[in-house]
Amino acid sequence: MVRHRVWTALQVILILAVVAITIGQFIGQPVLLAYVTSDSMEPTLSTGDGYVVLPSVVTGPVETDDIVVFHAKTLHGGGGALTTHRVVDKTDRGVITKGDKNSITDQSGGEPPVKQRQIVGQAVLLGRQPVVIPHLGTAFTGIRSSVKSAQRSLSIALGTRALLGTQGLAYLLFGLGGLLYAGSMIAEQDSGPNVRRTRNRRRSRNRRISKRLVGIALGCLLVVSITITMTVAGGVHNFNVVSAERDVKGPSVIPAGQSEQLNYSVPNGGVIPVVAYIEPANDGEGMKTPKHGIFVPPGERQTVSVELSAPEQTGHYSRPIVEHRYLAILPQTWIHQLYLLHPWLPVIVIDALVLGVFLSIALPLLGRGTIRPRSTRSSITRRIKRRLRF
């Protein structure tokens, strides 16, 4: 019994860790857990190691020797990529950072001093050492690859692309929840009176699950699914431009000191219309985006113009852009007003609306009864095997 409970607890912890890392990647902000993808912090953090992190709004200003997570401007290709390095000094222009394994600071390699607004999280330290979860990132990467492989296999088997991508993952999550509920109902109906009488009444009573609780769990799963649909499809995207002399021609080449209009495409592969907003990721530096929402019908694509400016100094530059995407189940004017207050507010209101409508329909249909989960001895799998023998 103790061994079973320990194994169950470990499974729950792993699931919560994967969910926390996934959400953190979607929103560009670590949520309690993160992991490193390079060896620049060795031996403190090895590639694939996870660590506990707190958001900057909780930790406040950083100090020397803190390990911070920040949006880099040039490291790892730039474009706001999340980087985990240690603070080695503080200046009026920002903090100086360096990987524990690196021989020079990030600023010596061309990264500007890191400002407080770029820092999104801070690792929890015991002394100078972070709280490390070995190979957490490696496990997460493996799970993510397995999920993508399963999506491709199901998509090929069913002959549809609807199961691919983030929206397909949302469909699969909700479908899995529905199958689990249906399996529980079938298991309950299949329990004959003789089986019920042989069970201990107290044990049976303790193992019952409220149908309303099941309905609420399915509603929460639906909300998670649509939240994934909205947040993953958006995120940070990059325009890579080259500031060059006036007589140089080529794609993404802009004459030094001038501006050009480039196209940005917003696709919608789902079955519900979406409203998207795009904005510069770095305080509008070298970029102008539309201020209005972009309405995209199901299965269609809308293209808008983005103005990019090239610096006077020639060279290669990255111009990151953030896309916020919302399911158009609210009037577009409502979404716009909520977005102006905070980009996450439309997501919260849409989630609350969907959950409320779902529960108002599902709970009366489910009723007030309970469901008794089947034991391993009378599982559906074993019943199928027994029937196949005849």
mmCIF file of N, CA, C and O in Angstrom, residues 1-53:
data_model
loop_
_atom_site.group_PDB
_atom_site.id
_atom_site.type_symbol
_atom_site.label_atom_id
_atom_site.label_comp_id
_atom_site.label_asym_id
_atom_site.label_seq_id
_atom_site.Cartn_x
_atom_site.Cartn_y
_atom_site.Cartn_z
ATOM 1 N N MET A 1 0.824 -1.201 0.000
ATOM 2 C CA MET A 1 0.000 0.000 0.000
ATOM 3 C C MET A 1 0.869 1.266 0.000
ATOM 4 O O MET A 1 0.622 2.203 -0.738
ATOM 5 N N VAL A 2 1.904 1.291 0.868
ATOM 6 C CA VAL A 2 2.793 2.447 0.941
ATOM 7 C C VAL A 2 3.531 2.636 -0.378
ATOM 8 O O VAL A 2 3.661 3.760 -0.890
ATOM 9 N N ARG A 3 3.970 1.534 -0.950
ATOM 10 C CA ARG A 3 4.692 1.604 -2.220
ATOM 11 C C ARG A 3 3.793 2.155 -3.320
ATOM 12 O O ARG A 3 4.229 2.978 -4.146
ATOM 13 N N HIS A 4 2.532 1.724 -3.322
ATOM 14 C CA HIS A 4 1.584 2.211 -4.330
ATOM 15 C C HIS A 4 1.354 3.713 -4.171
ATOM 16 O O HIS A 4 1.300 4.455 -5.163
ATOM 17 N N ARG A 5 1.212 4.167 -2.918
ATOM 18 C CA ARG A 5 0.978 5.586 -2.693
ATOM 19 C C ARG A 5 2.186 6.426 -3.090
ATOM 20 O O ARG A 5 2.041 7.523 -3.636
ATOM 21 N N VAL A 6 3.374 5.933 -2.809
ATOM 22 C CA VAL A 6 4.583 6.662 -3.198
ATOM 23 C C VAL A 6 4.668 6.777 -4.715
ATOM 24 O O VAL A 6 4.976 7.850 -5.264
ATOM 25 N N TRP A 7 4.378 5.671 -5.413
ATOM 26 C CA TRP A 7 4.422 5.690 -6.874
ATOM 27 C C TRP A 7 3.372 6.646 -7.436
ATOM 28 O O TRP A 7 3.636 7.403 -8.379
ATOM 29 N N THR A 8 2.161 6.650 -6.847
ATOM 30 C CA THR A 8 1.111 7.569 -7.287
ATOM 31 C C THR A 8 1.526 9.015 -7.062
ATOM 32 O O THR A 8 1.315 9.881 -7.924
ATOM 33 N N ALA A 9 2.131 9.287 -5.898
ATOM 34 C CA ALA A 9 2.591 10.643 -5.603
ATOM 35 C C ALA A 9 3.655 11.097 -6.599
ATOM 36 O O ALA A 9 3.637 12.244 -7.064
ATOM 37 N N LEU A 10 4.560 10.207 -6.948
ATOM 38 C CA LEU A 10 5.601 10.556 -7.924
ATOM 39 C C LEU A 10 4.995 10.851 -9.294
ATOM 40 O O LEU A 10 5.433 11.773 -9.993
ATOM 41 N N GLN A 11 3.973 10.081 -9.685
ATOM 42 C CA GLN A 11 3.311 10.332 -10.958
ATOM 43 C C GLN A 11 2.629 11.695 -10.966
ATOM 44 O O GLN A 11 2.715 12.441 -11.950
ATOM 45 N N VAL A 12 1.941 12.020 -9.863
ATOM 46 C CA VAL A 12 1.271 13.315 -9.770
ATOM 47 C C VAL A 12 2.285 14.447 -9.835
ATOM 48 O O VAL A 12 2.077 15.456 -10.530
ATOM 49 N N ILE A 13 3.412 14.297 -9.125
ATOM 50 C CA ILE A 13 4.450 15.326 -9.140
ATOM 51 C C ILE A 13 5.007 15.516 -10.543
ATOM 52 O O ILE A 13 5.214 16.647 -11.002
ATOM 53 N N LEU A 14 5.235 14.417 -11.262
ATOM 54 C CA LEU A 14 5.751 14.513 -12.626
ATOM 55 C C LEU A 14 4.758 15.220 -13.533
ATOM 56 O O LEU A 14 5.137 16.085 -14.345
ATOM 57 N N ILE A 15 3.462 14.888 -13.398
ATOM 58 C CA ILE A 15 2.441 15.524 -14.228
ATOM 59 C C ILE A 15 2.390 17.032 -13.948
ATOM 60 O O ILE A 15 2.352 17.856 -14.870
ATOM 61 N N LEU A 16 2.411 17.404 -12.662
ATOM 62 C CA LEU A 16 2.380 18.823 -12.299
ATOM 63 C C LEU A 16 3.616 19.540 -12.814
ATOM 64 O O LEU A 16 3.533 20.692 -13.262
ATOM 65 N N ALA A 17 4.767 18.865 -12.769
ATOM 66 C CA ALA A 17 5.997 19.480 -13.269
ATOM 67 C C ALA A 17 5.912 19.724 -14.767
ATOM 68 O O ALA A 17 6.286 20.796 -15.262
ATOM 69 N N VAL A 18 5.413 18.732 -15.502
ATOM 70 C CA VAL A 18 5.274 18.890 -16.956
ATOM 71 C C VAL A 18 4.300 20.006 -17.281
ATOM 72 O O VAL A 18 4.543 20.833 -18.174
ATOM 73 N N VAL A 19 3.181 20.062 -16.559
ATOM 74 C CA VAL A 19 2.193 21.122 -16.790
ATOM 75 C C VAL A 19 2.799 22.493 -16.514
ATOM 76 O O VAL A 19 2.619 23.441 -17.289
ATOM 77 N N ALA A 20 3.551 22.616 -15.396
ATOM 78 C CA ALA A 20 4.157 23.900 -15.047
ATOM 79 C C ALA A 20 5.162 24.352 -16.111
ATOM 80 O O ALA A 20 5.159 25.521 -16.524
ATOM 81 N N ILE A 21 6.008 23.441 -16.583
ATOM 82 C CA ILE A 21 6.992 23.793 -17.606
ATOM 83 C C ILE A 21 6.299 24.148 -18.910
ATOM 84 O O ILE A 21 6.675 25.107 -19.597
ATOM 85 N N THR A 22 5.256 23.388 -19.269
ATOM 86 C CA THR A 22 4.536 23.651 -20.517
ATOM 87 C C THR A 22 3.901 25.031 -20.499
ATOM 88 O O THR A 22 4.032 25.802 -21.455
ATOM 89 N N ILE A 23 3.206 25.348 -19.412
ATOM 90 C CA ILE A 23 2.578 26.663 -19.308
ATOM 91 C C ILE A 23 3.639 27.764 -19.354
ATOM 92 O O ILE A 23 3.458 28.796 -20.017
ATOM 93 N N GLY A 24 4.760 27.537 -18.681
ATOM 94 C CA GLY A 24 5.831 28.521 -18.699
ATOM 95 C C GLY A 24 6.362 28.790 -20.096
ATOM 96 O O GLY A 24 6.637 29.936 -20.460
ATOM 97 N N GLN A 25 6.498 27.741 -20.902
ATOM 98 C CA GLN A 25 6.972 27.929 -22.273
ATOM 99 C C GLN A 25 5.941 28.657 -23.120
ATOM 100 O O GLN A 25 6.274 29.463 -23.993
ATOM 101 N N PHE A 26 4.655 28.369 -22.880
ATOM 102 C CA PHE A 26 3.601 29.015 -23.658
ATOM 103 C C PHE A 26 3.558 30.520 -23.428
ATOM 104 O O PHE A 26 3.392 31.297 -24.365
ATOM 105 N N ILE A 27 3.694 30.939 -22.170
ATOM 106 C CA ILE A 27 3.518 32.353 -21.849
ATOM 107 C C ILE A 27 4.840 33.107 -21.773
ATOM 108 O O ILE A 27 4.852 34.314 -21.537
ATOM 109 N N GLY A 28 5.963 32.401 -22.016
ATOM 110 C CA GLY A 28 7.260 33.064 -21.958
ATOM 111 C C GLY A 28 7.634 33.514 -20.569
ATOM 112 O O GLY A 28 8.393 34.470 -20.394
ATOM 113 N N GLN A 29 7.133 32.825 -19.561
ATOM 114 C CA GLN A 29 7.352 33.180 -18.168
ATOM 115 C C GLN A 29 7.416 31.900 -17.347
ATOM 116 O O GLN A 29 6.437 31.160 -17.302
ATOM 117 N N PRO A 30 8.548 31.579 -16.706
ATOM 118 C CA PRO A 30 8.617 30.350 -15.918
ATOM 119 C C PRO A 30 7.539 30.308 -14.844
ATOM 120 O O PRO A 30 7.243 31.318 -14.206
ATOM 121 N N VAL A 31 6.961 29.130 -14.654
ATOM 122 C CA VAL A 31 5.934 28.931 -13.635
ATOM 123 C C VAL A 31 6.451 27.865 -12.665
ATOM 124 O O VAL A 31 6.319 26.667 -12.923
ATOM 125 N N LEU A 32 7.111 28.300 -11.608
ATOM 126 C CA LEU A 32 7.635 27.447 -10.544
ATOM 127 C C LEU A 32 8.794 26.558 -10.981
ATOM 128 O O LEU A 32 9.733 26.344 -10.222
ATOM 129 N N LEU A 33 8.728 26.015 -12.185
ATOM 130 C CA LEU A 33 9.789 25.123 -12.651
ATOM 131 C C LEU A 33 10.264 25.552 -14.033
ATOM 132 O O LEU A 33 9.477 26.019 -14.866
ATOM 133 N N ALA A 34 11.558 25.366 -14.280
ATOM 134 C CA ALA A 34 12.138 25.612 -15.602
ATOM 135 C C ALA A 34 13.306 24.658 -15.764
ATOM 136 O O ALA A 34 13.683 23.947 -14.826
ATOM 137 N N TYR A 35 13.890 24.628 -16.953
ATOM 138 C CA TYR A 35 15.056 23.773 -17.177
ATOM 139 C C TYR A 35 16.001 24.437 -18.167
ATOM 140 O O TYR A 35 15.598 25.338 -18.918
ATOM 141 N N VAL A 36 17.264 24.013 -18.134
ATOM 142 C CA VAL A 36 18.281 24.608 -18.990
ATOM 143 C C VAL A 36 18.494 23.731 -20.222
ATOM 144 O O VAL A 36 18.357 22.508 -20.160
ATOM 145 N N THR A 37 18.837 24.383 -21.327
ATOM 146 C CA THR A 37 19.020 23.669 -22.588
ATOM 147 C C THR A 37 20.464 23.713 -23.091
ATOM 148 O O THR A 37 20.740 23.268 -24.187
ATOM 149 N N SER A 38 21.367 24.278 -22.286
ATOM 150 C CA SER A 38 22.776 24.321 -22.684
ATOM 151 C C SER A 38 23.639 24.037 -21.457
ATOM 152 O O SER A 38 23.137 23.894 -20.339
ATOM 153 N N ASP A 39 24.952 23.966 -21.680
ATOM 154 C CA ASP A 39 25.870 23.650 -20.583
ATOM 155 C C ASP A 39 26.550 24.888 -20.015
ATOM 156 O O ASP A 39 27.533 24.778 -19.294
ATOM 157 N N SER A 40 26.020 26.085 -20.316
ATOM 158 C CA SER A 40 26.708 27.314 -19.897
ATOM 159 C C SER A 40 26.694 27.517 -18.386
ATOM 160 O O SER A 40 27.472 28.319 -17.865
ATOM 161 N N MET A 41 25.820 26.805 -17.659
ATOM 162 C CA MET A 41 25.754 26.964 -16.205
ATOM 163 C C MET A 41 26.401 25.794 -15.467
ATOM 164 O O MET A 41 26.250 25.685 -14.245
ATOM 165 N N GLU A 42 27.087 24.911 -16.164
ATOM 166 C CA GLU A 42 27.765 23.805 -15.480
ATOM 167 C C GLU A 42 28.907 24.346 -14.619
ATOM 168 O O GLU A 42 29.524 25.366 -14.957
ATOM 169 N N PRO A 43 29.214 23.700 -13.484
ATOM 170 C CA PRO A 43 28.593 22.462 -12.968
ATOM 171 C C PRO A 43 27.342 22.707 -12.128
ATOM 172 O O PRO A 43 26.771 21.779 -11.599
ATOM 173 N N THR A 44 26.923 23.968 -12.006
ATOM 174 C CA THR A 44 25.749 24.282 -11.182
ATOM 175 C C THR A 44 24.496 23.639 -11.750
ATOM 176 O O THR A 44 23.709 23.012 -11.030
ATOM 177 N N LEU A 45 24.286 23.808 -13.049
ATOM 178 C CA LEU A 45 23.142 23.225 -13.755
ATOM 179 C C LEU A 45 23.639 22.572 -15.031
ATOM 180 O O LEU A 45 24.304 23.233 -15.844
ATOM 181 N N SER A 46 23.328 21.302 -15.208
ATOM 182 C CA SER A 46 23.715 20.593 -16.426
ATOM 183 C C SER A 46 22.575 20.651 -17.432
ATOM 184 O O SER A 46 21.419 20.931 -17.079
ATOM 185 N N THR A 47 22.893 20.373 -18.688
ATOM 186 C CA THR A 47 21.879 20.389 -19.735
ATOM 187 C C THR A 47 20.742 19.432 -19.397
ATOM 188 O O THR A 47 20.975 18.263 -19.099
ATOM 189 N N GLY A 48 19.526 19.934 -19.421
ATOM 190 C CA GLY A 48 18.360 19.114 -19.118
ATOM 191 C C GLY A 48 17.934 19.135 -17.668
ATOM 192 O O GLY A 48 16.866 18.608 -17.322
ATOM 193 N N ASP A 49 18.727 19.746 -16.802
ATOM 194 C CA ASP A 49 18.356 19.828 -15.387
ATOM 195 C C ASP A 49 17.228 20.835 -15.192
ATOM 196 O O ASP A 49 17.205 21.902 -15.822
ATOM 197 N N GLY A 50 16.317 20.516 -14.282
ATOM 198 C CA GLY A 50 15.280 21.451 -13.904
ATOM 199 C C GLY A 50 15.660 22.168 -12.620
ATOM 200 O O GLY A 50 16.541 21.737 -11.882
ATOM 201 N N TYR A 51 15.010 23.274 -12.368
ATOM 202 C CA TYR A 51 15.262 24.021 -11.135
ATOM 203 C C TYR A 51 14.002 24.791 -10.755
ATOM 204 O O TYR A 51 13.127 25.050 -11.585
ATOM 205 N N VAL A 52 13.908 25.139 -9.483
ATOM 206 C CA VAL A 52 12.753 25.867 -8.967
ATOM 207 C C VAL A 52 12.981 27.360 -9.173
ATOM 208 O O VAL A 52 14.060 27.880 -8.872
ATOM 209 N N VAL A 53 11.966 28.048 -9.700
ATOM 210 C CA VAL A 53 12.101 29.462 -10.027
ATOM 211 C C VAL A 53 10.860 30.212 -9.560
ATOM 212 O O VAL A 53 9.748 29.684 -9.594
#
